[in-house]
Amino acid sequence: MLVSGTEILQKAHKEGYGVGAFNFVNFEMLNAIFQAALQKHSPLIVQASEGAIKYMGIEMAVGLVKTLAQKYPEVPVALHLDHGTSYESCIKAIRAGFTSVMIDASHHHFEENLKETKRVVEVAHACGVGVEAELGRLMGIEDNISVDEKDAALVNPKEAEEFVKETKVDYLAPAIGTSHGAFKFKGEPKLDFERLVQVKKCTNIPLVLHGASAIPDTVRQAFLSSGGDLKGSKGVPFSFLQEAIKGGINKVNTDTDLRIAFIAEVRRIANENNSEFDLRKFFSPASLAMSKVIAQRMEILGSADKY
């Protein structure tokens, strides 16, 4: 059943668990996500970036989700625009049938971010659509910054309080030290959990963790053994994800782990049988491998058996 992102995340916020927000770019990825949700009785958020929408077409993206939502009406699912870069992009997604959107104006100064977010919220709420925004910025692994610079890059809890009050945004992604992609940390992983707790206390709304790929050992080994190279990647450990949920995170973005698991299986099959060209022989096992990663993530986040 297709529902708003607010409906799913308010329940997670009140009950203290996390919901995976899984990116997709085709039917195989989306079907793997739904199969895991069915297996684990988990609500879910499926999300498409602007790049994925350009690849699939917005009508196809919405159509695929609506078709599977109708096929599996027992699964509460929200369709989310991931990192909408403009007011226009968010409005286009809302008109197309998305039930949740992110307006990412975090690269602007605080006042401009607030202004742009407020514009999107006004339209989205009139349509029953939830809105996510972001404060602070995700740091790359090559960032070599001072303590003062780090503090400026991460979310300010008091600014978060003002931002939520003024914009009436439904969920907020606070920058606490993660980064996008597989290559997150130079040394040991570090997230500012104390800052996270302060943001939750100041805002009292669902919070979002971006850059949350974990690169679990099983996925890493499958990718490496098939001939892949992760160049010493380090993800966010499961223990950190669980600590983040205790601190107030309710939406956990997940993309990189799914891609790695899928491609590892495709490469393994290609290596073992170089005369195979039936796409189904590649994509069915790859989707199953991805679904196992998603099901495990649902257990870790605490969303299993929540519907």
Coordinates of C-alpha atoms in Angstrom, one line a residue:
M1 CA 0.0 0.0 0.0
L2 CA 1.4 3.3 -1.1
V3 CA 1.4 5.8 1.8
S4 CA 3.1 9.0 2.8
G5 CA 6.7 9.0 4.1
T6 CA 5.3 10.9 7.2
E7 CA 3.0 8.0 8.1
I8 CA 5.8 5.5 8.0
L9 CA 8.4 7.6 9.8
Q10 CA 6.1 9.0 12.5
K11 CA 5.4 5.4 13.7
A12 CA 9.2 4.7 13.6
H13 CA 9.8 7.9 15.6
K14 CA 7.3 7.1 18.3
E15 CA 8.4 3.4 18.6
G16 CA 12.1 4.0 18.3
Y17 CA 13.2 2.0 15.3
G18 CA 14.8 2.7 11.9
V19 CA 13.3 2.2 8.4
G20 CA 15.6 1.5 5.5
A21 CA 15.2 3.9 2.5
F22 CA 16.4 1.8 -0.4
N23 CA 17.4 3.3 -3.7
F24 CA 16.4 1.6 -7.0
V25 CA 17.1 2.2 -10.7
N26 CA 15.3 -0.7 -12.3
F27 CA 12.7 -3.5 -11.7
E28 CA 15.2 -6.0 -10.4
M29 CA 16.3 -3.7 -7.5
L30 CA 12.8 -2.7 -6.7
N31 CA 11.5 -6.2 -6.7
A32 CA 14.3 -7.3 -4.4
I33 CA 13.4 -4.6 -1.9
F34 CA 9.7 -5.7 -1.9
Q35 CA 10.6 -9.3 -1.5
A36 CA 12.7 -8.5 1.6
A37 CA 9.9 -6.4 3.0
L38 CA 7.5 -9.3 2.5
Q39 CA 9.8 -11.8 4.2
K40 CA 10.6 -9.5 7.2
H41 CA 7.1 -7.9 7.5
S42 CA 8.8 -4.5 7.3
P43 CA 7.5 -1.2 6.2
L44 CA 9.8 0.4 3.7
I45 CA 10.8 3.5 1.8
V46 CA 11.9 3.2 -1.8
Q47 CA 13.7 6.1 -3.2
A48 CA 14.9 7.4 -6.6
S49 CA 17.5 10.1 -7.1
E50 CA 17.3 12.6 -9.9
G51 CA 19.9 10.6 -11.7
A52 CA 17.8 7.4 -11.4
I53 CA 14.7 9.3 -12.6
K54 CA 16.6 10.5 -15.6
Y55 CA 17.7 6.9 -16.3
M56 CA 14.2 5.3 -15.8
G57 CA 11.9 8.2 -16.7
I58 CA 9.7 9.5 -13.9
E59 CA 6.5 7.8 -15.2
M60 CA 8.3 4.4 -15.2
A61 CA 9.7 4.9 -11.7
V62 CA 6.3 5.8 -10.3
G63 CA 4.6 3.1 -12.4
L64 CA 6.9 0.3 -11.1
V65 CA 6.3 1.3 -7.5
K66 CA 2.5 1.6 -7.9
T67 CA 2.4 -1.8 -9.6
L68 CA 4.3 -3.6 -6.8
A69 CA 2.4 -1.7 -4.1
Q70 CA -0.8 -2.9 -5.6
K71 CA 0.5 -6.5 -5.9
Y72 CA 1.6 -6.5 -2.3
P73 CA -0.9 -4.3 -0.5
E74 CA 0.1 -5.6 2.9
V75 CA 3.5 -3.7 2.7
P76 CA 3.3 -0.1 3.7
V77 CA 5.6 1.7 1.2
A78 CA 6.5 5.3 0.5
L79 CA 8.1 6.6 -2.7
H80 CA 10.7 9.2 -1.9
L81 CA 12.6 11.7 -4.1
D82 CA 16.2 11.4 -2.9
H83 CA 18.2 14.6 -2.9
G84 CA 15.9 16.8 -4.9
T85 CA 18.1 19.8 -5.9
S86 CA 15.4 22.3 -6.5
Y87 CA 11.8 23.4 -5.8
E88 CA 10.9 22.5 -9.4
S89 CA 12.3 19.0 -9.1
C90 CA 10.3 18.4 -5.9
I91 CA 7.0 19.7 -7.5
K92 CA 7.6 17.5 -10.5
A93 CA 7.9 14.5 -8.3
I94 CA 4.8 15.3 -6.3
R95 CA 2.8 15.8 -9.4
A96 CA 4.1 12.4 -10.7
G97 CA 2.9 10.5 -7.6
F98 CA 5.8 10.5 -5.2
T99 CA 4.6 10.4 -1.5
S100 CA 7.7 11.9 0.0
V101 CA 10.4 14.3 -1.3
M102 CA 13.7 15.7 -0.1
I103 CA 14.7 19.2 -0.9
D104 CA 18.4 19.3 -0.5
A105 CA 19.4 23.0 -0.1
S106 CA 22.1 22.2 2.5
H107 CA 24.8 23.7 0.2
H108 CA 23.1 27.1 0.7
H109 CA 23.5 29.4 3.7
F110 CA 21.1 28.6 6.5
E111 CA 18.5 31.3 5.6
E112 CA 18.4 30.3 2.0
N113 CA 18.1 26.6 2.9
L114 CA 15.2 27.5 5.3
K115 CA 13.5 29.6 2.6
E116 CA 13.7 26.9 -0.1
T117 CA 12.6 24.1 2.3
K118 CA 9.6 26.2 3.4
R119 CA 8.4 26.7 -0.2
V120 CA 8.5 22.9 -0.8
V121 CA 6.7 22.1 2.5
E122 CA 3.8 24.4 1.7
V123 CA 3.0 22.6 -1.6
A124 CA 3.8 19.1 -0.4
H125 CA 1.7 19.3 2.7
A126 CA -1.3 20.6 0.6
C127 CA -0.9 17.3 -1.3
G128 CA -0.4 15.0 1.7
V129 CA 3.3 14.5 0.9
G130 CA 6.1 14.3 3.5
V131 CA 9.2 16.5 3.2
E132 CA 12.8 15.8 4.2
A133 CA 15.5 18.5 4.4
E134 CA 19.2 18.5 5.4
L135 CA 21.4 20.6 7.6
G136 CA 25.2 20.7 7.6
R137 CA 27.1 18.8 4.9
L138 CA 28.4 15.3 4.5
M139 CA 32.2 15.3 4.6
G140 CA 34.3 13.3 2.1
I141 CA 37.0 10.9 3.1
E142 CA 39.6 13.3 1.7
D143 CA 38.5 16.2 3.9
N144 CA 41.4 17.2 6.2
I145 CA 39.8 19.8 8.4
S146 CA 40.3 21.4 11.8
V147 CA 38.0 21.0 14.8
D148 CA 36.5 24.4 14.1
E149 CA 35.9 23.6 10.4
K150 CA 34.4 20.2 11.4
D151 CA 32.0 21.9 13.8
A152 CA 30.9 24.2 11.0
A153 CA 30.3 21.3 8.6
L154 CA 28.2 19.4 11.1
V155 CA 24.7 20.2 12.1
N156 CA 24.1 22.8 14.8
P157 CA 21.4 21.5 17.1
K158 CA 19.9 25.0 17.9
E159 CA 19.8 25.8 14.2
A160 CA 18.0 22.5 13.7
E161 CA 15.4 23.5 16.2
E162 CA 14.8 26.9 14.5
F163 CA 14.8 25.3 11.1
V164 CA 12.2 22.7 12.0
K165 CA 10.0 25.2 13.7
E166 CA 10.1 27.7 10.8
T167 CA 9.8 25.2 7.9
K168 CA 7.5 22.6 9.5
V169 CA 9.6 20.0 7.7
D170 CA 8.6 16.4 8.5
Y171 CA 12.0 14.8 8.8
L172 CA 15.5 16.1 8.9
A173 CA 18.9 14.7 7.8
P174 CA 21.5 16.1 10.3
A175 CA 25.1 15.9 9.2
I176 CA 26.9 14.0 12.0
G177 CA 30.0 12.7 10.1
T178 CA 29.0 10.3 7.4
S179 CA 29.7 10.6 3.6
H180 CA 28.1 9.1 0.5
G181 CA 29.6 6.1 -1.3
A182 CA 31.7 3.2 -0.3
F183 CA 34.8 5.1 0.9
K184 CA 33.9 6.9 4.0
F185 CA 36.7 7.1 6.6
K186 CA 40.5 7.4 6.5
G187 CA 40.9 5.8 9.9
E188 CA 38.4 4.4 12.4
P189 CA 34.8 5.3 11.8
K190 CA 33.5 8.3 13.8
L191 CA 30.0 9.6 14.1
D192 CA 29.0 12.5 16.5
F193 CA 26.3 10.6 18.5
E194 CA 26.2 13.3 21.2
R195 CA 25.3 15.9 18.6
L196 CA 22.7 13.6 17.2
V197 CA 21.0 13.2 20.6
Q198 CA 20.9 17.0 21.0
V199 CA 19.3 17.4 17.6
K200 CA 16.6 14.9 18.4
K201 CA 15.9 16.6 21.7
C202 CA 15.7 20.0 20.0
T203 CA 13.5 18.9 17.1
N204 CA 11.5 15.9 18.2
I205 CA 10.8 14.7 14.7
P206 CA 12.1 11.7 12.7
L207 CA 15.8 12.0 11.7
V208 CA 17.6 10.7 8.7
L209 CA 21.0 9.1 8.3
H210 CA 22.6 9.7 4.9
G211 CA 25.8 7.9 3.8
A212 CA 24.8 4.8 5.8
S213 CA 26.3 2.0 3.6
A214 CA 27.9 -0.6 5.9
I215 CA 29.7 -2.8 3.3
P216 CA 29.3 -5.9 5.5
D217 CA 32.0 -8.6 5.3
T218 CA 29.9 -11.1 3.3
V219 CA 29.2 -8.4 0.6
R220 CA 32.8 -7.3 0.6
Q221 CA 34.1 -10.8 0.2
A222 CA 31.6 -11.7 -2.6
F223 CA 32.7 -8.6 -4.5
L224 CA 36.4 -9.1 -4.0
S225 CA 36.3 -12.9 -4.8
S226 CA 34.5 -12.1 -8.1
G227 CA 37.3 -9.8 -9.2
G228 CA 36.1 -6.5 -7.9
D229 CA 38.2 -3.9 -6.1
L230 CA 36.8 -1.8 -3.2
K231 CA 40.2 -0.1 -2.6
G232 CA 40.1 -0.5 1.2
S233 CA 36.6 0.9 1.6
K234 CA 35.1 1.3 5.1
G235 CA 31.4 1.6 5.7
V236 CA 29.4 2.4 8.8
P237 CA 29.5 -0.6 11.1
F238 CA 26.1 -2.2 12.1
S239 CA 26.8 -1.2 15.7
F240 CA 27.0 2.4 14.7
L241 CA 23.7 2.2 12.8
Q242 CA 22.0 0.7 15.9
E243 CA 23.6 3.4 18.1
A244 CA 22.3 6.1 15.7
I245 CA 18.8 4.7 15.9
K246 CA 19.0 4.8 19.7
G247 CA 20.0 8.5 19.3
G248 CA 17.0 9.3 17.2
I249 CA 17.6 8.2 13.6
N250 CA 14.4 6.7 11.9
K251 CA 15.2 6.7 8.2
V252 CA 18.5 5.1 7.1
N253 CA 19.4 5.6 3.4
T254 CA 20.9 2.5 1.8
D255 CA 22.2 2.3 -1.8
T256 CA 25.9 1.3 -2.1
D257 CA 25.5 -2.0 -0.4
L258 CA 22.8 -3.0 -2.7
R259 CA 24.8 -2.2 -5.8
I260 CA 27.9 -4.0 -4.6
A261 CA 25.9 -7.2 -3.7
F262 CA 24.1 -7.2 -7.1
I263 CA 27.2 -6.6 -9.2
A264 CA 29.3 -9.2 -7.2
E265 CA 26.7 -11.9 -8.2
V266 CA 26.5 -10.8 -11.8
R267 CA 30.3 -10.9 -12.1
R268 CA 30.5 -14.3 -10.3
I269 CA 28.1 -15.9 -12.8
A270 CA 29.9 -14.3 -15.8
N271 CA 33.3 -15.6 -14.5
E272 CA 31.9 -19.1 -14.0
N273 CA 30.2 -19.4 -17.4
N274 CA 31.6 -17.0 -20.1
S275 CA 29.1 -18.4 -22.7
E276 CA 26.0 -17.4 -20.8
F277 CA 24.0 -14.5 -22.2
D278 CA 20.5 -15.1 -20.8
L279 CA 19.9 -12.0 -18.6
R280 CA 17.6 -13.9 -16.4
K281 CA 20.4 -16.2 -15.4
F282 CA 22.3 -13.1 -14.2
F283 CA 19.6 -10.9 -12.7
S284 CA 17.6 -13.5 -10.8
P285 CA 20.5 -14.6 -8.5
A286 CA 21.7 -11.0 -8.3
S287 CA 18.3 -9.8 -7.1
L288 CA 18.2 -12.6 -4.5
A289 CA 21.7 -11.7 -3.2
M290 CA 20.5 -8.1 -2.9
S291 CA 17.3 -9.1 -1.2
K292 CA 19.3 -11.0 1.5
V293 CA 21.3 -7.8 2.2
I294 CA 18.1 -5.8 2.5
A295 CA 16.4 -8.4 4.8
Q296 CA 19.5 -8.3 7.1
R297 CA 19.4 -4.5 7.2
M298 CA 15.7 -4.6 8.2
E299 CA 16.7 -6.8 11.2
I300 CA 19.5 -4.5 12.1
L301 CA 17.4 -1.3 11.9
G302 CA 14.5 -2.9 13.9
S303 CA 11.8 -2.5 11.3
A304 CA 11.2 -6.3 10.9
D305 CA 7.7 -7.3 12.1
K306 CA 6.4 -3.7 12.2
Y307 CA 3.4 -4.3 10.0

